[in-house]
PDB file of C-alpha atoms and ligand atoms in Angstrom:
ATOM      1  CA  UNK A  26     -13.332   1.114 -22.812  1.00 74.00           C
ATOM      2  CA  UNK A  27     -11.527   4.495 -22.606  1.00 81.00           C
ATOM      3  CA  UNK A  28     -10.004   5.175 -25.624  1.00 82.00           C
ATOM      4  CA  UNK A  29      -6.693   6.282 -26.597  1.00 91.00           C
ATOM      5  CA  UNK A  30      -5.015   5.300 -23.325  1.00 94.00           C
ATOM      6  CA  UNK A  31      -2.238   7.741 -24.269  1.00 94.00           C
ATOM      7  CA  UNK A  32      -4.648  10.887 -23.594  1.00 94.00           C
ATOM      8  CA  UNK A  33      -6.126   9.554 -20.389  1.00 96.00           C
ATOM      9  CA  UNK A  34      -5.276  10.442 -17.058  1.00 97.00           C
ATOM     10  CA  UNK A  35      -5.400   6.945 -15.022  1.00 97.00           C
ATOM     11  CA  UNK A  36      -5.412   6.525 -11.596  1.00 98.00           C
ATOM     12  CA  UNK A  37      -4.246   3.414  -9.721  1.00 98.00           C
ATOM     13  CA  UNK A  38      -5.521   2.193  -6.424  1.00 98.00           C
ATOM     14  CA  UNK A  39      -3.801  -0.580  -4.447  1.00 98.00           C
ATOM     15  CA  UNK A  40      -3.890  -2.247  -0.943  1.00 98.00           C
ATOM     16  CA  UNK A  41      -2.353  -5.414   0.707  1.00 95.00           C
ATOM     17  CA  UNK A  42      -4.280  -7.889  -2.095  1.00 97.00           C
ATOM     18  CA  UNK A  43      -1.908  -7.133  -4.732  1.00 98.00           C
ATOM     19  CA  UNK A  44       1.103  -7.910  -3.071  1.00 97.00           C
ATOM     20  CA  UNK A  45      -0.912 -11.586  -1.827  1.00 95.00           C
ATOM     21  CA  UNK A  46       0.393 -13.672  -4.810  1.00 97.00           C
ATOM     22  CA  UNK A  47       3.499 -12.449  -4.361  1.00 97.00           C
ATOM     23  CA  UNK A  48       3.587 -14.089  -0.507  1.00 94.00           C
ATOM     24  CA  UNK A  49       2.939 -11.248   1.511  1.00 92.00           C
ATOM     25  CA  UNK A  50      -0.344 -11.685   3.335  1.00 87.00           C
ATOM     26  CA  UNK A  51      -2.656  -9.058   3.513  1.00 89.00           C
ATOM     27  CA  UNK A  52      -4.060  -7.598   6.532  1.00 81.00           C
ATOM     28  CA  UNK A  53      -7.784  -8.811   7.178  1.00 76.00           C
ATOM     29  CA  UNK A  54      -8.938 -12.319   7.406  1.00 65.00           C
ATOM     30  CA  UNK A  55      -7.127 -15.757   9.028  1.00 66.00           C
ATOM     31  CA  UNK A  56      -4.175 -15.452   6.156  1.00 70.00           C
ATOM     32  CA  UNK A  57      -3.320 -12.161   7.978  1.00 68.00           C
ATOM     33  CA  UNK A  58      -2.755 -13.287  11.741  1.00 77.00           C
ATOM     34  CA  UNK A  59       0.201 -13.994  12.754  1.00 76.00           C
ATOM     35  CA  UNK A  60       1.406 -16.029  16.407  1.00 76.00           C
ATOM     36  CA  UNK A  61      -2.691 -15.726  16.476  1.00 76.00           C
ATOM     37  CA  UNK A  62      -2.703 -11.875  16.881  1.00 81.00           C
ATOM     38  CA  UNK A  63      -4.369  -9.597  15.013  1.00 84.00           C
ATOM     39  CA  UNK A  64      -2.327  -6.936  12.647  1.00 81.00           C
ATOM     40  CA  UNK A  65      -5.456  -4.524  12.495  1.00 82.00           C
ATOM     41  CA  UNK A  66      -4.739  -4.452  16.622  1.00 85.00           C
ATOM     42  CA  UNK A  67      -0.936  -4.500  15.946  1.00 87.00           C
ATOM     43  CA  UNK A  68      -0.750  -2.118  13.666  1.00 90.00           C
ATOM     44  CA  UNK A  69      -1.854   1.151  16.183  1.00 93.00           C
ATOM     45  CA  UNK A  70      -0.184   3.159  18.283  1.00 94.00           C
ATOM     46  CA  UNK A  71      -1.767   1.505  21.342  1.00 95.00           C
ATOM     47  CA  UNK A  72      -0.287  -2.081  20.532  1.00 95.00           C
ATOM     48  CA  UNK A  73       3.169   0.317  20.243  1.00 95.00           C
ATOM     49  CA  UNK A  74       2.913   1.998  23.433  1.00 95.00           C
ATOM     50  CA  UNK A  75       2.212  -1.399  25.454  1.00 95.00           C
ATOM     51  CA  UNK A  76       4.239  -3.779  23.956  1.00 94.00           C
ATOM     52  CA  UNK A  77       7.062  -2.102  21.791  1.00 94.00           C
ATOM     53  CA  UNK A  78       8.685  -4.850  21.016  1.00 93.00           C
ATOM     54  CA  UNK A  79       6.206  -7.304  19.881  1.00 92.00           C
ATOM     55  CA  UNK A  80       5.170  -4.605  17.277  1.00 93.00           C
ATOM     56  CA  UNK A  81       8.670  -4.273  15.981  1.00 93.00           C
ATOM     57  CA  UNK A  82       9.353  -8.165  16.018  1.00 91.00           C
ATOM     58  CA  UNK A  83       6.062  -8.367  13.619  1.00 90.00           C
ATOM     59  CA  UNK A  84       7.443  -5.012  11.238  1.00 91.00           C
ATOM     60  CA  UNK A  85      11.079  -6.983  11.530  1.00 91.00           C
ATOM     61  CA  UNK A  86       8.884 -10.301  10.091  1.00 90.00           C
ATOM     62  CA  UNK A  87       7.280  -8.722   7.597  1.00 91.00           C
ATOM     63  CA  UNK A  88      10.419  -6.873   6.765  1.00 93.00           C
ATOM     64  CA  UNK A  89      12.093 -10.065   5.870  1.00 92.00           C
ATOM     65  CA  UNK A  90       9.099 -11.059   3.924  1.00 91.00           C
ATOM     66  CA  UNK A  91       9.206  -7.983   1.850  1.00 95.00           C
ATOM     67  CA  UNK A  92      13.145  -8.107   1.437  1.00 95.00           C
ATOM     68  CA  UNK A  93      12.615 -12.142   0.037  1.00 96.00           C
ATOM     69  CA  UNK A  94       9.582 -11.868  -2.195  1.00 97.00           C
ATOM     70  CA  UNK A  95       9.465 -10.565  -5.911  1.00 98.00           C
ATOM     71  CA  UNK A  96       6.768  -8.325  -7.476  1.00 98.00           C
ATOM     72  CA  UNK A  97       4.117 -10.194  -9.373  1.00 98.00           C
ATOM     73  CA  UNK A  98       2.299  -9.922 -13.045  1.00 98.00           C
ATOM     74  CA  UNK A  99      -0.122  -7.254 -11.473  1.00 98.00           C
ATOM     75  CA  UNK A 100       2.701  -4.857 -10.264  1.00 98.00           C
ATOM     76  CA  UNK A 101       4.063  -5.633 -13.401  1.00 98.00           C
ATOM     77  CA  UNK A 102       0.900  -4.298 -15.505  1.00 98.00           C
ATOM     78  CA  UNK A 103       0.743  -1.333 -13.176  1.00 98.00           C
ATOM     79  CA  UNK A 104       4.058  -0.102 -14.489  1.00 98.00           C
ATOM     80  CA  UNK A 105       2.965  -0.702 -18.153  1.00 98.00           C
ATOM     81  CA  UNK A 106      -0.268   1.187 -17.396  1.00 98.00           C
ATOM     82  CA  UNK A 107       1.978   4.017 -16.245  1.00 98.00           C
ATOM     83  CA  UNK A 108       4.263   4.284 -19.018  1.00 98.00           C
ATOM     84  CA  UNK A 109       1.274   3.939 -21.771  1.00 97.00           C
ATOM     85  CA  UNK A 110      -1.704   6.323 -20.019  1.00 97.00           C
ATOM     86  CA  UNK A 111      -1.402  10.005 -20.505  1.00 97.00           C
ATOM     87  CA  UNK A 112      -1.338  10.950 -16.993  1.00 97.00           C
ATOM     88  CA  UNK A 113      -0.783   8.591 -13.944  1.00 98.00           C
ATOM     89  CA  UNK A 114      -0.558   8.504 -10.537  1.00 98.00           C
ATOM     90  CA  UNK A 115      -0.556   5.482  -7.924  1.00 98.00           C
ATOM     91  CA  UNK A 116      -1.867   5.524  -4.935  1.00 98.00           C
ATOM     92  CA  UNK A 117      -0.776   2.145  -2.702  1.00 98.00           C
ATOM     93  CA  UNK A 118      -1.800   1.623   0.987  1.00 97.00           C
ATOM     94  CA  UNK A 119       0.907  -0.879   0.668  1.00 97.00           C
ATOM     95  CA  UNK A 120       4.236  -0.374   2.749  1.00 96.00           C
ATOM     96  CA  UNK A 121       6.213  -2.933   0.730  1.00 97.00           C
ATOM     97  CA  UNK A 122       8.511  -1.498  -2.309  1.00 97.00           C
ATOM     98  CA  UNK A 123       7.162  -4.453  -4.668  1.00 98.00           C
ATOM     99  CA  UNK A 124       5.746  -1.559  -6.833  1.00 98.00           C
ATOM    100  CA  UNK A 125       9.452   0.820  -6.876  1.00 98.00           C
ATOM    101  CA  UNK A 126      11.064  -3.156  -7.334  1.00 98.00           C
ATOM    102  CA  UNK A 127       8.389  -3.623 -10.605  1.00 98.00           C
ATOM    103  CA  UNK A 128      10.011  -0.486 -12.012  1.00 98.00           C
ATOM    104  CA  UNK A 129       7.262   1.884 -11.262  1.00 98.00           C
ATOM    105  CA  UNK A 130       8.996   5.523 -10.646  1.00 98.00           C
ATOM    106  CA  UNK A 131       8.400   6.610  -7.361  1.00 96.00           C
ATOM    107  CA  UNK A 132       7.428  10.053  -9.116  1.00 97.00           C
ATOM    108  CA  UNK A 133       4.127   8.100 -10.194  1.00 98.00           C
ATOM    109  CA  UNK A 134       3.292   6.893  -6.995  1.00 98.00           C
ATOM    110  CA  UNK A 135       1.967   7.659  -3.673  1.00 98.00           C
ATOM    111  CA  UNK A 136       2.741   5.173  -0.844  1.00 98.00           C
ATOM    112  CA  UNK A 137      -0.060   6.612   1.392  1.00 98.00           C
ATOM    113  CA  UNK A 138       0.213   4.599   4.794  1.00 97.00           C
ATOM    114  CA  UNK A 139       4.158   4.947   4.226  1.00 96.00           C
ATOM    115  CA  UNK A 140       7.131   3.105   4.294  1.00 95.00           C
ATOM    116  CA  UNK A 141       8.106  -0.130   6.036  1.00 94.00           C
ATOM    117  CA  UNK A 142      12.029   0.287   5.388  1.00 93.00           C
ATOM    118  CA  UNK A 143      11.746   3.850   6.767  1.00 92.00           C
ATOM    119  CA  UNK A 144      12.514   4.555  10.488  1.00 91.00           C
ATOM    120  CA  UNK A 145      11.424   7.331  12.369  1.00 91.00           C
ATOM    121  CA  UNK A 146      11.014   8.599  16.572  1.00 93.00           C
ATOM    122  CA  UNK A 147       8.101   7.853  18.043  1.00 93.00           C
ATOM    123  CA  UNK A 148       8.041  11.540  19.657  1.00 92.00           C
ATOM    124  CA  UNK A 149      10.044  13.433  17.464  1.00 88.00           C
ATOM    125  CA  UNK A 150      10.550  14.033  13.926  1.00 77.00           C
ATOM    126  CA  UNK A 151      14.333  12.059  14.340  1.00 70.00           C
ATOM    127  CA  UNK A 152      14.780   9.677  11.270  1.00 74.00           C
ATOM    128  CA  UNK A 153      16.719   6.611  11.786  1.00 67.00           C
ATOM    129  CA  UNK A 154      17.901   3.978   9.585  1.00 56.00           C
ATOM    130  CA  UNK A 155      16.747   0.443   8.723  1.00 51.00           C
ATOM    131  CA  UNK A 156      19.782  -1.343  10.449  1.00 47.00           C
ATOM    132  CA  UNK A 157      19.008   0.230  13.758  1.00 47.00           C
ATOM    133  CA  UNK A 158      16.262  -1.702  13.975  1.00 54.00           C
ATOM    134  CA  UNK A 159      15.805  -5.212  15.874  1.00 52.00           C
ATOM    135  CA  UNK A 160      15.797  -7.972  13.182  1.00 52.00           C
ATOM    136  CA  UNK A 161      16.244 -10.727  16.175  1.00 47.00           C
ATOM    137  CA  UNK A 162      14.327 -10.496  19.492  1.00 48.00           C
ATOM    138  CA  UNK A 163      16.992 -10.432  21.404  1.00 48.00           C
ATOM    139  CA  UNK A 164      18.141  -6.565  20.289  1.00 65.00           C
ATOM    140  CA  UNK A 165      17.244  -3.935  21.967  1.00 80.00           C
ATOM    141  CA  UNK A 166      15.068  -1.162  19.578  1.00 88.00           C
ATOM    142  CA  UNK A 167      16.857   1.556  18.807  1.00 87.00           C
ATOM    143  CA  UNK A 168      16.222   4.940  20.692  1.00 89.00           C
ATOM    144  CA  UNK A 169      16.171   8.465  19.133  1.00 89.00           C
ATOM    145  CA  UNK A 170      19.818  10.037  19.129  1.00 87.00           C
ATOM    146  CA  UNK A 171      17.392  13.408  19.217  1.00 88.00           C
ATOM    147  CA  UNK A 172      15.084  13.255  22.148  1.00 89.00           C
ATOM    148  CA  UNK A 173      15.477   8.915  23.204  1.00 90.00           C
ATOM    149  CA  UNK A 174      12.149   8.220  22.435  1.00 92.00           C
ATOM    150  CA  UNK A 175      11.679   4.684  20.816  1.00 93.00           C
ATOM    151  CA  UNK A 176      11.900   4.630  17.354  1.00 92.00           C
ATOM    152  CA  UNK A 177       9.220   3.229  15.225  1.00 94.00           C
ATOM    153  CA  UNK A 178       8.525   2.295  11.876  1.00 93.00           C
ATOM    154  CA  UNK A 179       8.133   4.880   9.402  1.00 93.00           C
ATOM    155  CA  UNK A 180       4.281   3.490   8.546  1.00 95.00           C
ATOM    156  CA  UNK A 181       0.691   4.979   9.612  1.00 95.00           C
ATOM    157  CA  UNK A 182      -1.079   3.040  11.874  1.00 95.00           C
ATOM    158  CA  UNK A 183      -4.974   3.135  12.727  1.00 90.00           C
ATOM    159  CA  UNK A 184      -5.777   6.585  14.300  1.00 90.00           C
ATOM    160  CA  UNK A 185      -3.420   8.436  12.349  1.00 94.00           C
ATOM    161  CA  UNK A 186      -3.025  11.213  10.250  1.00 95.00           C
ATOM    162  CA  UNK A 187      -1.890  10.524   6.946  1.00 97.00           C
ATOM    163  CA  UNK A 188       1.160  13.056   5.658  1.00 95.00           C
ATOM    164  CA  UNK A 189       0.007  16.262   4.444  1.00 96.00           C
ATOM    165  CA  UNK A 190       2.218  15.817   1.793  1.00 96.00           C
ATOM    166  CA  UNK A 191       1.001  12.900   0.351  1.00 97.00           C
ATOM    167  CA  UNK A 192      -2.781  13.877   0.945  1.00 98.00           C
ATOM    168  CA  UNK A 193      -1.432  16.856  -1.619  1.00 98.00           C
ATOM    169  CA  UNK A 194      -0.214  15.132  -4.120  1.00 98.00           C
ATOM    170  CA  UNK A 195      -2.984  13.365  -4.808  1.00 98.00           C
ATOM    171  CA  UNK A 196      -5.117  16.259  -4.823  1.00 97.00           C
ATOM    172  CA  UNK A 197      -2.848  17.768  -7.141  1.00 98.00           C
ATOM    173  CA  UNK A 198      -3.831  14.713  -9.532  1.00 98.00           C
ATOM    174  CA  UNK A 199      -7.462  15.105  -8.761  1.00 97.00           C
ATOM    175  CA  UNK A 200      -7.056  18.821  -9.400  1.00 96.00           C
ATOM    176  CA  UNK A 201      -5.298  18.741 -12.647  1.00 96.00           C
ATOM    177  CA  UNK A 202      -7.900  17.263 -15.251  1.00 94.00           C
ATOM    178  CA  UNK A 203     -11.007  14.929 -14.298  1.00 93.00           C
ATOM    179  CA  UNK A 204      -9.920  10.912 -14.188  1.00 96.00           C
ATOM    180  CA  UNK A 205     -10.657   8.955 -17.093  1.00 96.00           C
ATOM    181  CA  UNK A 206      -9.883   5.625 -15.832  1.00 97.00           C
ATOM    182  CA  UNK A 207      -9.794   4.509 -11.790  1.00 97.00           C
ATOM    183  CA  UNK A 208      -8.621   1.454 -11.348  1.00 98.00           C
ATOM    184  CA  UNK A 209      -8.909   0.064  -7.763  1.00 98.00           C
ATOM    185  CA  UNK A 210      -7.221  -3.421  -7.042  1.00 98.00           C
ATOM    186  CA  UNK A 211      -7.055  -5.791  -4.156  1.00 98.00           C
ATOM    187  CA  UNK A 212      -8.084  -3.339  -1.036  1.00 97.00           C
ATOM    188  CA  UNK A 213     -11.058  -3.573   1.192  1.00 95.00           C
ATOM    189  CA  UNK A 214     -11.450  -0.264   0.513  1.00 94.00           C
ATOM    190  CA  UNK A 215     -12.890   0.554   4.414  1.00 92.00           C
ATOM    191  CA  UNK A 216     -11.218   4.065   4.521  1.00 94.00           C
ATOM    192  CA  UNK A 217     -13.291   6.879   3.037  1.00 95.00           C
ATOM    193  CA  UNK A 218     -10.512   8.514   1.549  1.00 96.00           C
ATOM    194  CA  UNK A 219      -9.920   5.423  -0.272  1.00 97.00           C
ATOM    195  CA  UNK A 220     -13.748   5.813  -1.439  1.00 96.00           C
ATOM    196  CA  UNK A 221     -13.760   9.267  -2.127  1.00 96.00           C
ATOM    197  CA  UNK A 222     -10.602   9.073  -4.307  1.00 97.00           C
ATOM    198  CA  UNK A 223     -11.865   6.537  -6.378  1.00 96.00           C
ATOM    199  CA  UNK A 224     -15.158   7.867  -7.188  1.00 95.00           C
ATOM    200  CA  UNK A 225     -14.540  11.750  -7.007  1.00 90.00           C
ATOM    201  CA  UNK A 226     -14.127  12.425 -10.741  1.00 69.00           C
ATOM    202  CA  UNK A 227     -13.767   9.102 -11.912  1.00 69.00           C
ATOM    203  CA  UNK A 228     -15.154   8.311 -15.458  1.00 88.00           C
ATOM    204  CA  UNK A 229     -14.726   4.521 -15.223  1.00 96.00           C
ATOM    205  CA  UNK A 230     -14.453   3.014 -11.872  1.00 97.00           C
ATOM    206  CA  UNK A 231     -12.939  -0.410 -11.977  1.00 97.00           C
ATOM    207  CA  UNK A 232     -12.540  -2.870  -9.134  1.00 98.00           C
ATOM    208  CA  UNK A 233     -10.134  -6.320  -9.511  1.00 98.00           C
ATOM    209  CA  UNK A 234     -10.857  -7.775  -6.084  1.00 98.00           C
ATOM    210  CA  UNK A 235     -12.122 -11.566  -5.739  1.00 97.00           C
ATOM    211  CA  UNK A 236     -14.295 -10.213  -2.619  1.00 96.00           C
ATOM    212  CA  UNK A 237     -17.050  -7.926  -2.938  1.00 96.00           C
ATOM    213  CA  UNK A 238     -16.277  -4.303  -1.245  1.00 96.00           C
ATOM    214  CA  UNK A 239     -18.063  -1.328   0.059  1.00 95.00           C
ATOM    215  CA  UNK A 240     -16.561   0.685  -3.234  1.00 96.00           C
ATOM    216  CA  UNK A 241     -18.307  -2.343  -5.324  1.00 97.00           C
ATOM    217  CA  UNK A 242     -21.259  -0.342  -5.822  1.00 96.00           C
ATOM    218  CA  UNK A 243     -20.126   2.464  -7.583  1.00 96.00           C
ATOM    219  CA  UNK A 244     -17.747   0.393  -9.770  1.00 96.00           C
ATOM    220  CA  UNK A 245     -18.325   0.744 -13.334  1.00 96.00           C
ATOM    221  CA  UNK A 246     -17.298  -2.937 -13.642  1.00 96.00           C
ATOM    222  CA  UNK A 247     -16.128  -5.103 -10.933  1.00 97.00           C
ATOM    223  CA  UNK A 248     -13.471  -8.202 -11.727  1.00 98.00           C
ATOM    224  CA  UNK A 249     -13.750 -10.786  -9.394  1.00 98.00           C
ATOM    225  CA  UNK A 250     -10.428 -12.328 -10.036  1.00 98.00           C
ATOM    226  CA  UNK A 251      -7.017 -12.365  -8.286  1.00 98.00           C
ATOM    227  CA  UNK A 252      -5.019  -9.309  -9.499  1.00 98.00           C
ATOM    228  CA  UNK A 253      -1.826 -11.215 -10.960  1.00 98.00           C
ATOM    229  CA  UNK A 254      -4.394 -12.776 -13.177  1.00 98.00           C
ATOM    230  CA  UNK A 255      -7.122 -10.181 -14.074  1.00 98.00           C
ATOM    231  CA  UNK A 256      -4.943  -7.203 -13.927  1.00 98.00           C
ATOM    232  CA  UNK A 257      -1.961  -8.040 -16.615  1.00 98.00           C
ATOM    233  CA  UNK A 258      -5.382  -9.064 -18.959  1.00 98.00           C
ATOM    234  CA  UNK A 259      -7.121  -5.478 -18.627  1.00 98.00           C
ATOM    235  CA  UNK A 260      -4.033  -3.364 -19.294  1.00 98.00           C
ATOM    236  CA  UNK A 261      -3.285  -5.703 -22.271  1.00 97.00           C
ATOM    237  CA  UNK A 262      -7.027  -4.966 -23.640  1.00 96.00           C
ATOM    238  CA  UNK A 263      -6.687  -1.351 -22.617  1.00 95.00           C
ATOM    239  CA  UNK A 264      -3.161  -0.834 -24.482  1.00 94.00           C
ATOM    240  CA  UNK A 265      -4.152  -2.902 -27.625  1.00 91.00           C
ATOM    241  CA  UNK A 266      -7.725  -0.471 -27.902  1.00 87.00           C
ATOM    242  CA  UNK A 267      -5.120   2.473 -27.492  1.00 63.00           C
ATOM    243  CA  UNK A 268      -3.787   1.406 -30.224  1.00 69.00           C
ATOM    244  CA  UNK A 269      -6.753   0.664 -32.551  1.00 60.00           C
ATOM    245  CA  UNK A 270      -5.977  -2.585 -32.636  1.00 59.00           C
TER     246      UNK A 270
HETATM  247  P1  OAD B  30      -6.816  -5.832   3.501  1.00 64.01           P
HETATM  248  O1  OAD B  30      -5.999  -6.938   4.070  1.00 64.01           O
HETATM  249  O2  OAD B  30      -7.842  -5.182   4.352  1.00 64.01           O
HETATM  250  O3  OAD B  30      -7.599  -6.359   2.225  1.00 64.01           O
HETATM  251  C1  OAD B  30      -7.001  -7.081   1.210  1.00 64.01           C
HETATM  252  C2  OAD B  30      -7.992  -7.154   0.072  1.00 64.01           C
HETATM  253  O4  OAD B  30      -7.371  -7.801  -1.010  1.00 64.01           O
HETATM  254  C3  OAD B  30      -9.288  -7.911   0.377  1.00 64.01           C
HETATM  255  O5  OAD B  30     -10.384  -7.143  -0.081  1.00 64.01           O
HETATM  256  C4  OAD B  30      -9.158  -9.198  -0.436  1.00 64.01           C
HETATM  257  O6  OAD B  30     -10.395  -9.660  -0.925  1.00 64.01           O
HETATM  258  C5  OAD B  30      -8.276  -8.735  -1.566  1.00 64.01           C
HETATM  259  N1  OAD B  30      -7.442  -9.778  -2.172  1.00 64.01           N
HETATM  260  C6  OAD B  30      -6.896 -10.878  -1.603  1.00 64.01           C
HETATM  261  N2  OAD B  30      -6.158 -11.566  -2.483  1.00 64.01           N
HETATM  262  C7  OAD B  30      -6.219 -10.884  -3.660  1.00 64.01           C
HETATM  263  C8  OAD B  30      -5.662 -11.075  -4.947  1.00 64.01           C
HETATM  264  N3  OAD B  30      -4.867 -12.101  -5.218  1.00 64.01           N
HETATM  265  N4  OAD B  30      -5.951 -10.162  -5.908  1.00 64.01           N
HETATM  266  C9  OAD B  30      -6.737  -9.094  -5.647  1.00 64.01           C
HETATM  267  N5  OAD B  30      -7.294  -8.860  -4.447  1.00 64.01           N
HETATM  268  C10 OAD B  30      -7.038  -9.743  -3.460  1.00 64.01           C
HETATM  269  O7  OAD B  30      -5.810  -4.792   2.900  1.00 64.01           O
HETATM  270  P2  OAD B  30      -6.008  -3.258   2.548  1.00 64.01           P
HETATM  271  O8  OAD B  30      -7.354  -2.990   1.985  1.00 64.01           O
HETATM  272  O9  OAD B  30      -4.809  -2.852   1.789  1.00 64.01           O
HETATM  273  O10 OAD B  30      -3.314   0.250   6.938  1.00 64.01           O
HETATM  274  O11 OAD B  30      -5.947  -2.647   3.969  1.00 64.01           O
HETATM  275  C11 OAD B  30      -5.834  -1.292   4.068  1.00 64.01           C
HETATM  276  C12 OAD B  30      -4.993  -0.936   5.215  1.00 64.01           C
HETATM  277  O12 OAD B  30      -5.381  -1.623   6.405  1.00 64.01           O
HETATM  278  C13 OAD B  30      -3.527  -1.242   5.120  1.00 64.01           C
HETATM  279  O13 OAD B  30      -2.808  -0.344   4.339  1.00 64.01           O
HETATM  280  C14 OAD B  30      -3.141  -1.104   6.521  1.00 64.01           C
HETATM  281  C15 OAD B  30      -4.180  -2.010   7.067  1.00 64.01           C
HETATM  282  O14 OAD B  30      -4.303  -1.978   8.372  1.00 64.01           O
HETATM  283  C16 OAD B  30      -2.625   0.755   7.947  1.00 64.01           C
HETATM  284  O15 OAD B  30      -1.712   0.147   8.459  1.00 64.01           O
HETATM  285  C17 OAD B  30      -3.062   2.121   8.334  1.00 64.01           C
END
């Protein structure tokens, strides 16, 4: 498929489908509303600015979701990938820590739309701490012991810049040797730099996604399979023809 996985640089892209068989829902489609709203609309800095505290009570809920589910047999794989390929970087849309809780190094990985256990001012660049946040409706949310803004959570919502930081790192990857394997797994891929990642310099493009996507097309090979399934099965296949066997 690629060779001798130990001499290829592999790059990993996730979104909200792997973390579905472990419970969390993802963000599109019925599974994803929640009290009948729509995260896509929660998840902005509108929603944030009108109704602060129905945005937190969600992050709080899914929070709690996070904190009680376990990582599955695709973040699992991931973190084999990583410690067999040459070269490896993850980039995850995903929030959740179900990738740092499979083991994967956070060295390896990108968390792209950030954090949902970080904290930070929704004005400022004050950083605040999980436990100052509402986990119950009736708290207040915290306020910023810079400037009193509202704090927020540390994520990126629609409209936003991602971190310059993060945008470099994975350029770094790009930069350092052309991609022999990108493996893309349960996203809808609808952000370009999503697309453009996965296909820049990509030898083999592979998708794991039961829906078809707008990357679909330029996938080398498309699995149509839930990742906790399909995923553990490829990085078996692409370890044992590392190894010859
Ligand atoms: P979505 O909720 O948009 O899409 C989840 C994808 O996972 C869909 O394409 C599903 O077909 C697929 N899927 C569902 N179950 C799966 C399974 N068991 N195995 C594999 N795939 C499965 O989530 P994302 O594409 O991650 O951004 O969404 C991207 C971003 O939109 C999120 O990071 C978040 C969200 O709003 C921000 O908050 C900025």
């Amino acid at each position: 498929m690629i060779g001798d996985l130990a001499h290829a640089r592999v790059l990993v892209i996730t979104g909200a489908g792997i973390s579905a068989e472990s419970g969390i829902p993802t963000f599109r489609g019925q599974d994803g509303y929640w009290r009948n709203l729509d995260p896509t609309k929660l998840a902005t800095p509108e929603a944030f600015a009108e109704n602060p505290k129905l945005v937190w009570e969600w992050y709080a809920e899914r929070r709690r979701w996070i904190r009680e589910a376990q990582p599955n047999p695709a973040h699992t794989a991931v973190v084999t990938l990583a410690e067999r390929a040459g070269d490896f970087l993850l980039v995850t849309q995903n929030v959740d820590d179900l990738h740092a809780r499979a083991g994967l190094p956070r060295k390896k990985m990108v968390q792209i739309h950030g954090d949902i256990f970080e904290t930070r001012c929704s004005q400022c660049d004050g950083i605040g701490h999980d436990h100052d946040q509402p986990d119950e409706r009736e708290r207040e949310i915290a306020v910023c012991k810079t400037c009193g803004a509202l704090m927020r959570p540390g994520v990126v919502w629609f409209g936003e810049q991602l971190e310059p930081r993060n945008i470099d790192r994975v350029e770094e990857f790009l930069a350092a040797g052309s991609v022999d394997l990108a493996l893309v797994v349960g996203t809808t891929a609808l952000f370009g730099y999503i697309t453009d990642w996965a296909t820049r310099s990509a030898g083999k493009l592979i998708e794991i996604n039961p829906e078809a996507t707008p990357l679909s097309r330029f996938a080398t090979e498309s699995i149509r399979a839930p990742a906790g399934v399909a995923l553990p099965r490829l990085v078996d296949a692409l370890c044992r023809e590392g190894s010859g066997a």
